[in-house]
Tab-separated table of N, CA and C in Angstrom:
chain	number	residue	atom	x	y	z
A	153	UNK	N	-22.174	-17.665	0.836
A	153	UNK	CA	-22.776	-16.452	0.346
A	153	UNK	C	-23.074	-16.592	-1.141
A	154	UNK	N	-24.259	-16.183	-1.589
A	154	UNK	CA	-24.623	-16.198	-3.009
A	154	UNK	C	-24.150	-14.914	-3.656
A	155	UNK	N	-23.619	-15.034	-4.870
A	155	UNK	CA	-23.209	-13.872	-5.643
A	155	UNK	C	-23.949	-13.853	-6.973
A	156	UNK	N	-24.392	-12.675	-7.365
A	156	UNK	CA	-25.051	-12.471	-8.653
A	156	UNK	C	-24.244	-11.447	-9.424
A	157	UNK	N	-23.950	-11.769	-10.686
A	157	UNK	CA	-23.155	-10.852	-11.483
A	157	UNK	C	-23.605	-10.837	-12.921
A	158	UNK	N	-23.084	-9.851	-13.646
A	158	UNK	CA	-23.439	-9.712	-15.061
A	158	UNK	C	-22.367	-8.916	-15.784
A	159	UNK	N	-22.361	-9.073	-17.099
A	159	UNK	CA	-21.485	-8.271	-17.951
A	159	UNK	C	-22.048	-6.853	-18.014
A	160	UNK	N	-21.360	-5.955	-18.702
A	160	UNK	CA	-21.801	-4.557	-18.798
A	160	UNK	C	-23.193	-4.405	-19.392
A	161	UNK	N	-23.497	-5.145	-20.455
A	161	UNK	CA	-24.795	-4.991	-21.107
A	161	UNK	C	-25.893	-5.821	-20.444
A	162	UNK	N	-25.520	-6.753	-19.572
A	162	UNK	CA	-26.499	-7.582	-18.870
A	162	UNK	C	-26.948	-8.813	-19.635
A	163	UNK	N	-26.423	-9.033	-20.842
A	163	UNK	CA	-26.831	-10.208	-21.612
A	163	UNK	C	-26.337	-11.512	-21.002
A	164	UNK	N	-25.195	-11.467	-20.303
A	164	UNK	CA	-24.666	-12.651	-19.626
A	164	UNK	C	-24.795	-12.412	-18.125
A	165	UNK	N	-25.475	-13.342	-17.466
A	165	UNK	CA	-25.653	-13.250	-16.019
A	165	UNK	C	-25.129	-14.529	-15.380
A	166	UNK	N	-24.433	-14.356	-14.270
A	166	UNK	CA	-23.834	-15.492	-13.573
A	166	UNK	C	-24.300	-15.475	-12.128
A	167	UNK	N	-24.748	-16.631	-11.664
A	167	UNK	CA	-25.143	-16.789	-10.265
A	167	UNK	C	-24.289	-17.880	-9.645
A	168	UNK	N	-23.688	-17.556	-8.536
A	168	UNK	CA	-22.915	-18.533	-7.762
A	168	UNK	C	-23.662	-18.714	-6.446
A	169	UNK	N	-24.323	-19.874	-6.264
A	169	UNK	CA	-25.142	-20.077	-5.068
A	169	UNK	C	-24.362	-20.034	-3.752
A	170	UNK	N	-23.141	-20.566	-3.770
A	170	UNK	CA	-22.374	-20.654	-2.521
A	170	UNK	C	-20.893	-20.546	-2.852
A	171	UNK	N	-20.219	-19.614	-2.198
A	171	UNK	CA	-18.778	-19.466	-2.434
A	171	UNK	C	-18.115	-18.833	-1.222
A	172	UNK	N	-16.907	-19.260	-0.974
A	172	UNK	CA	-16.065	-18.618	0.028
A	172	UNK	C	-15.342	-17.503	-0.706
A	173	UNK	N	-15.387	-16.303	-0.187
A	173	UNK	CA	-14.811	-15.164	-0.886
A	173	UNK	C	-13.325	-15.007	-0.560
A	174	UNK	N	-12.542	-15.935	-1.088
A	174	UNK	CA	-11.088	-15.876	-0.978
A	174	UNK	C	-10.568	-15.486	-2.349
A	175	UNK	N	-9.888	-14.372	-2.421
A	175	UNK	CA	-9.489	-13.798	-3.697
A	175	UNK	C	-8.016	-14.048	-3.987
A	176	UNK	N	-7.751	-14.517	-5.199
A	176	UNK	CA	-6.378	-14.672	-5.697
A	176	UNK	C	-6.149	-13.579	-6.726
A	177	UNK	N	-4.989	-12.979	-6.680
A	177	UNK	CA	-4.622	-11.959	-7.657
A	177	UNK	C	-3.553	-12.549	-8.569
A	178	UNK	N	-3.835	-12.572	-9.875
A	178	UNK	CA	-2.861	-13.058	-10.853
A	178	UNK	C	-2.314	-11.868	-11.627
A	179	UNK	N	-0.989	-11.751	-11.625
A	179	UNK	CA	-0.316	-10.642	-12.299
A	179	UNK	C	0.316	-11.062	-13.626
A	180	UNK	N	-0.013	-12.251	-14.152
A	180	UNK	CA	0.629	-12.701	-15.396
A	180	UNK	C	0.260	-11.778	-16.555
A	181	UNK	N	1.074	-11.815	-17.594
A	181	UNK	CA	0.888	-10.945	-18.755
A	181	UNK	C	-0.428	-11.218	-19.479
A	182	UNK	N	-0.840	-12.485	-19.574
A	182	UNK	CA	-2.098	-12.793	-20.258
A	182	UNK	C	-3.283	-12.197	-19.496
A	183	UNK	N	-3.283	-12.337	-18.175
A	183	UNK	CA	-4.378	-11.756	-17.382
A	183	UNK	C	-4.392	-10.243	-17.505
A	184	UNK	N	-3.209	-9.624	-17.481
A	184	UNK	CA	-3.159	-8.168	-17.619
A	184	UNK	C	-3.764	-7.731	-18.951
A	185	UNK	N	-3.472	-8.470	-20.012
A	185	UNK	CA	-4.022	-8.117	-21.323
A	185	UNK	C	-5.531	-8.379	-21.388
A	186	UNK	N	-5.980	-9.524	-20.851
A	186	UNK	CA	-7.388	-9.890	-20.969
A	186	UNK	C	-8.290	-9.054	-20.059
A	187	UNK	N	-7.847	-8.821	-18.825
A	187	UNK	CA	-8.683	-8.106	-17.864
A	187	UNK	C	-8.357	-6.618	-17.779
A	188	UNK	N	-7.300	-6.180	-18.470
A	188	UNK	CA	-6.937	-4.772	-18.441
A	188	UNK	C	-6.130	-4.403	-17.216
A	189	UNK	N	-5.850	-5.355	-16.383
A	189	UNK	CA	-5.078	-5.178	-15.156
A	189	UNK	C	-4.867	-6.572	-14.584
A	190	UNK	N	-4.356	-6.642	-13.396
A	190	UNK	CA	-4.236	-7.950	-12.754
A	190	UNK	C	-5.631	-8.543	-12.548
A	191	UNK	N	-5.696	-9.857	-12.490
A	191	UNK	CA	-6.961	-10.590	-12.376
A	191	UNK	C	-7.256	-10.869	-10.914
A	192	UNK	N	-8.272	-10.223	-10.366
A	192	UNK	CA	-8.746	-10.499	-9.012
A	192	UNK	C	-9.827	-11.557	-9.142
A	193	UNK	N	-9.494	-12.774	-8.741
A	193	UNK	CA	-10.307	-13.940	-9.032
A	193	UNK	C	-10.946	-14.554	-7.789
A	194	UNK	N	-12.197	-14.968	-7.966
A	194	UNK	CA	-12.857	-15.792	-6.955
A	194	UNK	C	-12.294	-17.205	-7.072
A	195	UNK	N	-12.472	-18.051	-6.055
A	195	UNK	CA	-11.980	-19.439	-6.125
A	195	UNK	C	-12.579	-20.190	-7.312
A	196	UNK	N	-11.839	-21.180	-7.794
A	196	UNK	CA	-12.281	-21.978	-8.931
A	196	UNK	C	-13.550	-22.762	-8.645
A	197	UNK	N	-14.400	-22.855	-9.654
A	197	UNK	CA	-15.668	-23.572	-9.546
A	197	UNK	C	-15.841	-24.512	-10.735
A	198	UNK	N	-16.396	-25.677	-10.474
A	198	UNK	CA	-16.746	-26.577	-11.574
A	198	UNK	C	-17.994	-26.019	-12.258
A	199	UNK	N	-18.282	-26.496	-13.458
A	199	UNK	CA	-19.434	-26.015	-14.221
A	199	UNK	C	-20.753	-26.247	-13.483
A	200	UNK	N	-20.779	-27.220	-12.589
A	200	UNK	CA	-21.999	-27.519	-11.826
A	200	UNK	C	-22.204	-26.563	-10.654
A	201	UNK	N	-21.220	-25.765	-10.324
A	201	UNK	CA	-21.292	-24.908	-9.138
A	201	UNK	C	-21.742	-23.477	-9.418
A	202	UNK	N	-22.117	-23.187	-10.661
A	202	UNK	CA	-22.625	-21.850	-10.974
A	202	UNK	C	-23.655	-21.966	-12.092
A	203	UNK	N	-24.485	-20.950	-12.225
A	203	UNK	CA	-25.476	-20.895	-13.297
A	203	UNK	C	-25.133	-19.710	-14.196
A	204	UNK	N	-25.185	-19.955	-15.504
A	204	UNK	CA	-24.882	-18.923	-16.487
A	204	UNK	C	-26.084	-18.773	-17.402
A	205	UNK	N	-26.601	-17.555	-17.486
A	205	UNK	CA	-27.692	-17.252	-18.416
A	205	UNK	C	-27.127	-16.387	-19.534
A	206	UNK	N	-27.591	-16.616	-20.740
A	206	UNK	CA	-27.113	-15.849	-21.882
A	206	UNK	C	-25.908	-16.471	-22.547
A	207	UNK	N	-25.818	-17.799	-22.494
A	207	UNK	CA	-24.664	-18.510	-23.059
A	207	UNK	C	-24.450	-18.182	-24.537
A	208	UNK	N	-25.507	-17.819	-25.243
A	208	UNK	CA	-25.364	-17.485	-26.663
A	208	UNK	C	-24.552	-16.200	-26.878
A	209	UNK	N	-24.349	-15.421	-25.827
A	209	UNK	CA	-23.542	-14.200	-25.906
A	209	UNK	C	-22.098	-14.418	-25.452
A	210	UNK	N	-21.768	-15.636	-25.041
A	210	UNK	CA	-20.416	-15.911	-24.554
A	210	UNK	C	-19.523	-16.367	-25.709
A	211	UNK	N	-18.424	-15.673	-25.881
A	211	UNK	CA	-17.396	-16.063	-26.848
A	211	UNK	C	-16.226	-16.623	-26.060
A	212	UNK	N	-15.695	-17.740	-26.490
A	212	UNK	CA	-14.544	-18.357	-25.831
A	212	UNK	C	-13.314	-18.196	-26.712
A	213	UNK	N	-12.193	-17.910	-26.056
A	213	UNK	CA	-10.928	-17.741	-26.761
A	213	UNK	C	-9.895	-18.681	-26.143
A	214	UNK	N	-9.294	-19.554	-26.958
A	214	UNK	CA	-8.257	-20.480	-26.472
A	214	UNK	C	-6.960	-19.685	-26.301
A	215	UNK	N	-6.676	-19.279	-25.072
A	215	UNK	CA	-5.512	-18.434	-24.802
A	215	UNK	C	-4.231	-19.244	-24.611
A	216	UNK	N	-4.364	-20.544	-24.451
A	216	UNK	CA	-3.206	-21.439	-24.331
A	216	UNK	C	-3.692	-22.859	-24.584
A	217	UNK	N	-2.779	-23.817	-24.505
A	217	UNK	CA	-3.159	-25.217	-24.692
A	217	UNK	C	-3.956	-25.749	-23.513
A	218	UNK	N	-3.910	-25.072	-22.388
A	218	UNK	CA	-4.558	-25.573	-21.178
A	218	UNK	C	-5.707	-24.696	-20.681
A	219	UNK	N	-5.998	-23.574	-21.375
A	219	UNK	CA	-7.036	-22.683	-20.844
A	219	UNK	C	-7.731	-21.901	-21.950
A	220	UNK	N	-8.937	-21.460	-21.601
A	220	UNK	CA	-9.680	-20.557	-22.463
A	220	UNK	C	-10.226	-19.424	-21.601
A	221	UNK	N	-10.521	-18.338	-22.265
A	221	UNK	CA	-11.068	-17.171	-21.576
A	221	UNK	C	-12.380	-16.818	-22.253
A	222	UNK	N	-13.339	-16.384	-21.466
A	222	UNK	CA	-14.655	-16.054	-22.001
A	222	UNK	C	-14.956	-14.577	-21.874
A	223	UNK	N	-15.659	-14.066	-22.884
A	223	UNK	CA	-16.076	-12.662	-22.848
A	223	UNK	C	-17.428	-12.523	-23.538
A	224	UNK	N	-18.121	-11.425	-23.267
A	224	UNK	CA	-19.427	-11.169	-23.869
A	224	UNK	C	-19.236	-10.684	-25.303
A	225	UNK	N	-19.931	-11.324	-26.239
A	225	UNK	CA	-19.858	-10.952	-27.657
A	225	UNK	C	-20.407	-9.551	-27.905
A	226	UNK	N	-21.328	-9.107	-27.051
A	226	UNK	CA	-21.984	-7.825	-27.266
A	226	UNK	C	-21.197	-6.653	-26.693
A	227	UNK	N	-20.836	-6.719	-25.403
A	227	UNK	CA	-20.192	-5.567	-24.756
A	227	UNK	C	-18.699	-5.755	-24.521
A	228	UNK	N	-18.190	-6.987	-24.690
A	228	UNK	CA	-16.760	-7.241	-24.532
A	228	UNK	C	-16.297	-7.493	-23.111
A	229	UNK	N	-17.202	-7.514	-22.149
A	229	UNK	CA	-16.797	-7.754	-20.757
A	229	UNK	C	-16.072	-9.085	-20.606
A	230	UNK	N	-14.980	-9.081	-19.857
A	230	UNK	CA	-14.262	-10.314	-19.530
A	230	UNK	C	-15.090	-11.082	-18.513
A	231	UNK	N	-15.361	-12.363	-18.806
A	231	UNK	CA	-16.259	-13.145	-17.964
A	231	UNK	C	-15.577	-14.198	-17.102
A	232	UNK	N	-14.569	-14.887	-17.661
A	232	UNK	CA	-13.948	-15.967	-16.892
A	232	UNK	C	-12.637	-16.411	-17.508
A	233	UNK	N	-11.897	-17.125	-16.682
A	233	UNK	CA	-10.730	-17.905	-17.091
A	233	UNK	C	-11.133	-19.345	-16.805
A	234	UNK	N	-10.981	-20.241	-17.794
A	234	UNK	CA	-11.375	-21.642	-17.623
A	234	UNK	C	-10.172	-22.531	-17.890
A	235	UNK	N	-9.695	-23.183	-16.859
A	235	UNK	CA	-8.637	-24.183	-17.005
A	235	UNK	C	-9.305	-25.415	-17.598
A	236	UNK	N	-8.975	-25.759	-18.838
A	236	UNK	CA	-9.671	-26.827	-19.560
A	236	UNK	C	-9.699	-28.130	-18.763
A	237	UNK	N	-10.892	-28.717	-18.690
A	237	UNK	CA	-11.072	-29.951	-17.941
A	237	UNK	C	-11.067	-29.736	-16.439
A	238	UNK	N	-11.002	-28.467	-16.019
A	238	UNK	CA	-10.958	-28.157	-14.599
A	238	UNK	C	-11.942	-27.034	-14.289
A	239	UNK	N	-11.505	-26.100	-13.474
A	239	UNK	CA	-12.393	-25.075	-12.938
A	239	UNK	C	-12.491	-23.813	-13.782
A	240	UNK	N	-13.548	-23.050	-13.472
A	240	UNK	CA	-13.766	-21.705	-13.992
A	240	UNK	C	-13.400	-20.721	-12.888
A	241	UNK	N	-12.769	-19.629	-13.269
A	241	UNK	CA	-12.396	-18.580	-12.325
A	241	UNK	C	-13.016	-17.277	-12.811
A	242	UNK	N	-13.777	-16.625	-11.936
A	242	UNK	CA	-14.504	-15.415	-12.302
A	242	UNK	C	-13.878	-14.181	-11.673
A	243	UNK	N	-13.857	-13.060	-12.423
A	243	UNK	CA	-13.340	-11.820	-11.856
A	243	UNK	C	-14.305	-11.251	-10.811
A	244	UNK	N	-13.750	-10.746	-9.741
A	244	UNK	CA	-14.582	-10.191	-8.664
A	244	UNK	C	-15.454	-9.048	-9.166
A	245	UNK	N	-14.982	-8.293	-10.157
A	245	UNK	CA	-15.704	-7.130	-10.651
A	245	UNK	C	-17.035	-7.420	-11.314
A	246	UNK	N	-17.303	-8.666	-11.666
A	246	UNK	CA	-18.600	-9.013	-12.258
A	246	UNK	C	-19.724	-9.023	-11.230
A	247	UNK	N	-19.361	-9.123	-9.966
A	247	UNK	CA	-20.349	-9.371	-8.918
A	247	UNK	C	-20.475	-8.185	-7.967
A	248	UNK	N	-21.686	-7.974	-7.491
A	248	UNK	CA	-21.933	-6.920	-6.507
A	248	UNK	C	-21.771	-7.491	-5.105
A	249	UNK	N	-21.203	-6.707	-4.231
A	249	UNK	CA	-21.144	-7.078	-2.829
A	249	UNK	C	-20.043	-8.042	-2.438
A	250	UNK	N	-19.004	-8.196	-3.254
A	250	UNK	CA	-17.892	-9.078	-2.889
A	250	UNK	C	-17.134	-8.434	-1.728
A	251	UNK	N	-16.953	-9.211	-0.666
A	251	UNK	CA	-16.277	-8.690	0.527
A	251	UNK	C	-15.084	-9.549	0.917
A	252	UNK	N	-14.564	-10.293	-0.018
A	252	UNK	CA	-13.516	-11.265	0.261
A	252	UNK	C	-12.182	-10.677	0.667
A	253	UNK	N	-11.288	-11.582	0.971
A	253	UNK	CA	-9.939	-11.240	1.385
A	253	UNK	C	-8.954	-11.852	0.388
A	254	UNK	N	-7.903	-11.096	0.046
A	254	UNK	CA	-6.862	-11.620	-0.828
A	254	UNK	C	-6.089	-12.685	-0.065
A	255	UNK	N	-6.025	-13.911	-0.647
A	255	UNK	CA	-5.327	-15.017	0.016
A	255	UNK	C	-3.984	-15.332	-0.622
A	256	UNK	N	-3.771	-14.874	-1.875
A	256	UNK	CA	-2.456	-15.026	-2.502
A	256	UNK	C	-2.360	-14.153	-3.740
A	257	UNK	N	-1.121	-13.805	-4.080
A	257	UNK	CA	-0.821	-13.118	-5.326
A	257	UNK	C	0.142	-14.020	-6.085
A	258	UNK	N	-0.181	-14.280	-7.352
A	258	UNK	CA	0.660	-15.163	-8.155
A	258	UNK	C	1.240	-14.399	-9.344
A	259	UNK	N	2.348	-14.926	-9.888
A	259	UNK	CA	3.098	-14.243	-10.942
A	259	UNK	C	3.492	-12.853	-10.437
A	260	UNK	N	3.850	-12.793	-9.165
A	260	UNK	CA	4.147	-11.508	-8.521
A	260	UNK	C	5.314	-10.790	-9.196
A	261	UNK	N	6.231	-11.544	-9.746
A	261	UNK	CA	7.373	-10.933	-10.439
A	261	UNK	C	6.967	-10.281	-11.764
A	262	UNK	N	5.738	-10.485	-12.207
A	262	UNK	CA	5.232	-9.871	-13.438
A	262	UNK	C	4.357	-8.646	-13.149
A	263	UNK	N	4.164	-8.329	-11.871
A	263	UNK	CA	3.321	-7.205	-11.466
A	263	UNK	C	3.948	-5.887	-11.910
A	264	UNK	N	3.146	-4.981	-12.492
A	264	UNK	CA	3.678	-3.662	-12.813
A	264	UNK	C	4.178	-2.965	-11.542
A	265	UNK	N	5.226	-2.211	-11.683
A	265	UNK	CA	5.827	-1.551	-10.518
A	265	UNK	C	5.020	-0.370	-9.996
A	266	UNK	N	4.058	0.125	-10.769
A	266	UNK	CA	3.372	1.361	-10.377
A	266	UNK	C	2.279	1.192	-9.316
A	267	UNK	N	2.032	-0.024	-8.859
A	267	UNK	CA	1.079	-0.186	-7.757
A	267	UNK	C	1.524	-1.292	-6.819
A	268	UNK	N	0.987	-1.237	-5.614
A	268	UNK	CA	1.279	-2.214	-4.574
A	268	UNK	C	-0.013	-2.459	-3.812
A	269	UNK	N	-0.492	-3.701	-3.785
A	269	UNK	CA	-1.682	-4.032	-3.014
A	269	UNK	C	-1.284	-4.201	-1.545
A	270	UNK	N	-2.101	-3.704	-0.663
A	270	UNK	CA	-1.808	-3.786	0.763
A	270	UNK	C	-2.462	-5.045	1.346
A	271	UNK	N	-1.652	-6.058	1.587
A	271	UNK	CA	-2.137	-7.292	2.192
A	271	UNK	C	-0.930	-8.086	2.678
A	272	UNK	N	-1.207	-9.084	3.482
A	272	UNK	CA	-0.119	-9.937	3.982
A	272	UNK	C	-0.193	-11.349	3.381
A	273	UNK	N	-0.848	-11.468	2.231
A	273	UNK	CA	-1.004	-12.763	1.561
A	273	UNK	C	0.321	-13.208	0.947
A	274	UNK	N	0.521	-14.517	0.820
A	274	UNK	CA	1.726	-15.018	0.136
A	274	UNK	C	1.806	-14.476	-1.287
A	275	UNK	N	3.024	-14.197	-1.717
A	275	UNK	CA	3.276	-13.660	-3.047
A	275	UNK	C	4.249	-14.594	-3.756
A	276	UNK	N	3.759	-15.274	-4.798
A	276	UNK	CA	4.555	-16.268	-5.500
A	276	UNK	C	4.986	-15.752	-6.867
A	277	UNK	N	6.254	-15.932	-7.191
A	277	UNK	CA	6.751	-15.595	-8.520
A	277	UNK	C	6.178	-16.602	-9.520
A	278	UNK	N	6.392	-16.337	-10.800
A	278	UNK	CA	5.957	-17.285	-11.830
A	278	UNK	C	6.574	-18.656	-11.581
A	279	UNK	N	7.869	-18.690	-11.350
A	279	UNK	CA	8.578	-19.951	-11.131
A	279	UNK	C	8.051	-20.678	-9.892
A	280	UNK	N	7.843	-19.944	-8.806
A	280	UNK	CA	7.337	-20.559	-7.567
A	280	UNK	C	5.923	-21.096	-7.754
A	281	UNK	N	5.078	-20.325	-8.431
A	281	UNK	CA	3.701	-20.758	-8.642
A	281	UNK	C	3.637	-22.005	-9.516
A	282	UNK	N	4.382	-22.008	-10.624
A	282	UNK	CA	4.361	-23.172	-11.516
A	282	UNK	C	4.930	-24.406	-10.836
A	283	UNK	N	5.963	-24.223	-10.028
A	283	UNK	CA	6.534	-25.367	-9.284
A	283	UNK	C	5.487	-25.921	-8.323
A	284	UNK	N	4.762	-25.047	-7.657
A	284	UNK	CA	3.701	-25.453	-6.725
A	284	UNK	C	2.563	-26.143	-7.480
A	285	UNK	N	2.198	-25.578	-8.634
A	285	UNK	CA	1.091	-26.103	-9.435
A	285	UNK	C	1.369	-27.524	-9.920
A	286	UNK	N	2.601	-27.773	-10.367
A	286	UNK	CA	2.952	-29.069	-10.950
A	286	UNK	C	3.678	-29.978	-9.955
A	287	UNK	N	3.655	-29.621	-8.698
A	287	UNK	CA	4.286	-30.417	-7.636
A	287	UNK	C	3.673	-31.815	-7.619
A	288	UNK	N	4.492	-32.817	-7.661
A	288	UNK	CA	4.015	-34.190	-7.575
A	288	UNK	C	3.443	-34.747	-8.870
A	289	UNK	N	3.567	-34.032	-9.987
A	289	UNK	CA	3.016	-34.529	-11.266
A	289	UNK	C	4.117	-35.006	-12.160
Protein backbone atom coordinates (compact mmCIF):
# COMPACT_ATOMS: atom_id res chain seq x y z
CA UNK A 1 0.00 0.00 0.00
CA UNK A 2 1.29 3.51 -0.86
CA UNK A 3 1.13 6.17 1.84
CA UNK A 4 1.30 9.93 1.32
CA UNK A 5 1.92 12.24 4.24
CA UNK A 6 2.92 15.75 5.17
CA UNK A 7 3.72 18.00 8.08
CA UNK A 8 1.12 20.51 9.33
CA UNK A 9 2.17 23.29 6.96
CA UNK A 10 2.70 20.94 3.99
CA UNK A 11 6.28 22.07 3.32
CA UNK A 12 7.58 18.54 3.97
CA UNK A 13 5.89 15.73 2.08
CA UNK A 14 6.70 12.05 2.39
CA UNK A 15 5.68 9.28 0.02
CA UNK A 16 6.14 5.63 0.87
CA UNK A 17 5.47 3.58 -2.30
CA UNK A 18 5.07 0.23 -0.54
CA UNK A 19 4.75 -0.65 3.13
CA UNK A 20 3.23 -3.26 5.36
CA UNK A 21 1.18 -1.41 7.95
CA UNK A 22 2.53 -3.06 11.09
CA UNK A 23 2.66 -0.51 13.88
CA UNK A 24 5.07 -0.47 16.81
CA UNK A 25 4.29 1.69 19.81
CA UNK A 26 7.29 3.10 21.70
CA UNK A 27 6.63 4.42 25.19
CA UNK A 28 10.19 5.61 25.97
CA UNK A 29 10.67 9.03 27.56
CA UNK A 30 12.42 10.51 24.51
CA UNK A 31 9.55 9.53 22.20
CA UNK A 32 7.01 10.91 24.66
CA UNK A 33 8.84 14.24 24.70
CA UNK A 34 9.43 14.40 20.92
CA UNK A 35 6.02 13.21 19.73
CA UNK A 36 3.98 14.54 22.65
CA UNK A 37 2.85 11.01 23.48
CA UNK A 38 3.93 7.49 22.72
CA UNK A 39 5.34 7.00 19.21
CA UNK A 40 3.06 5.00 16.90
CA UNK A 41 5.56 4.03 14.23
CA UNK A 42 5.42 2.46 10.80
CA UNK A 43 8.09 -0.21 10.10
CA UNK A 44 11.64 1.00 9.50
CA UNK A 45 12.61 2.03 5.99
CA UNK A 46 15.96 2.69 4.35
CA UNK A 47 16.45 6.09 2.69
CA UNK A 48 15.85 4.43 -0.69
CA UNK A 49 12.38 3.20 0.32
CA UNK A 50 10.66 6.58 0.61
CA UNK A 51 10.61 9.96 -1.12
CA UNK A 52 10.89 13.21 0.82
CA UNK A 53 10.06 16.59 -0.70
CA UNK A 54 10.95 19.81 1.08
CA UNK A 55 14.23 18.61 2.58
CA UNK A 56 15.25 22.25 3.10
CA UNK A 57 12.53 22.46 5.78
CA UNK A 58 13.77 19.42 7.70
CA UNK A 59 15.75 20.06 10.88
CA UNK A 60 17.60 17.12 12.41
CA UNK A 61 18.31 16.79 16.11
CA UNK A 62 20.89 14.30 17.47
CA UNK A 63 18.84 12.86 20.35
CA UNK A 64 21.46 10.24 21.24
CA UNK A 65 24.74 8.78 19.99
CA UNK A 66 22.81 6.31 17.84
CA UNK A 67 19.81 8.30 16.57
CA UNK A 68 18.46 11.57 15.29
CA UNK A 69 14.96 12.93 15.07
CA UNK A 70 13.59 15.13 12.32
CA UNK A 71 11.04 17.90 12.45
CA UNK A 72 9.74 20.67 10.17
CA UNK A 73 11.57 23.98 10.68
CA UNK A 74 8.41 25.90 9.80
CA UNK A 75 5.54 24.24 11.70
CA UNK A 76 7.44 22.00 14.16
CA UNK A 77 5.76 18.74 13.13
CA UNK A 78 7.65 15.63 14.23
CA UNK A 79 8.70 13.82 11.05
CA UNK A 80 10.84 10.79 11.89
CA UNK A 81 13.14 8.85 14.15
CA UNK A 82 16.34 7.81 12.32
CA UNK A 83 18.59 5.12 13.74
CA UNK A 84 21.95 6.35 12.40
CA UNK A 85 23.31 4.14 9.64
CA UNK A 86 20.03 2.23 9.68
CA UNK A 87 16.34 2.84 9.14
CA UNK A 88 13.92 5.75 9.35
CA UNK A 89 10.74 5.33 11.36
CA UNK A 90 7.75 7.56 10.60
CA UNK A 91 4.81 8.41 12.86
CA UNK A 92 1.49 7.05 11.64
CA UNK A 93 -0.11 10.48 12.17
CA UNK A 94 1.74 12.00 9.20
CA UNK A 95 -0.15 9.80 6.77
CA UNK A 96 -3.78 9.58 5.70
CA UNK A 97 -5.53 6.25 5.57
CA UNK A 98 -3.25 4.16 7.80
CA UNK A 99 -5.13 0.98 8.67
CA UNK A 100 -2.36 -1.03 10.30
CA UNK A 101 -2.31 -3.26 13.31
CA UNK A 102 -0.19 -2.81 16.43
CA UNK A 103 2.40 -5.62 16.41
CA UNK A 104 4.35 -4.68 19.55
CA UNK A 105 4.68 -2.14 22.33
CA UNK A 106 8.19 -1.36 23.54
CA UNK A 107 9.46 0.39 26.69
CA UNK A 108 6.10 -0.70 28.11
CA UNK A 109 7.32 -0.10 31.66
CA UNK A 110 7.70 3.61 30.75
CA UNK A 111 4.08 3.96 29.56
CA UNK A 112 2.02 6.54 31.46
CA UNK A 113 -0.54 4.85 33.68
CA UNK A 114 -3.45 7.00 32.48
CA UNK A 115 -4.09 5.04 29.28
CA UNK A 116 -4.17 1.47 28.04
CA UNK A 117 -4.13 0.49 24.36
CA UNK A 118 -6.44 -2.39 23.52
CA UNK A 119 -4.45 -5.03 21.64
CA UNK A 120 -2.90 -8.44 22.12
CA UNK A 121 0.56 -7.46 20.81
CA UNK A 122 3.70 -8.37 22.78
CA UNK A 123 4.66 -5.76 25.36
CA UNK A 124 8.38 -5.47 26.10
CA UNK A 125 9.92 -3.55 28.99
CA UNK A 126 12.97 -1.36 28.36
CA UNK A 127 15.25 -4.13 29.62
CA UNK A 128 13.53 -6.81 27.51
CA UNK A 129 13.59 -4.68 24.37
CA UNK A 130 17.26 -3.72 24.71
CA UNK A 131 18.23 -7.34 25.40
CA UNK A 132 16.33 -8.37 22.25
CA UNK A 133 17.85 -5.51 20.23
CA UNK A 134 21.45 -6.35 21.17
CA UNK A 135 20.97 -10.14 21.18
CA UNK A 136 23.95 -11.82 19.55
CA UNK A 137 26.07 -8.63 19.31
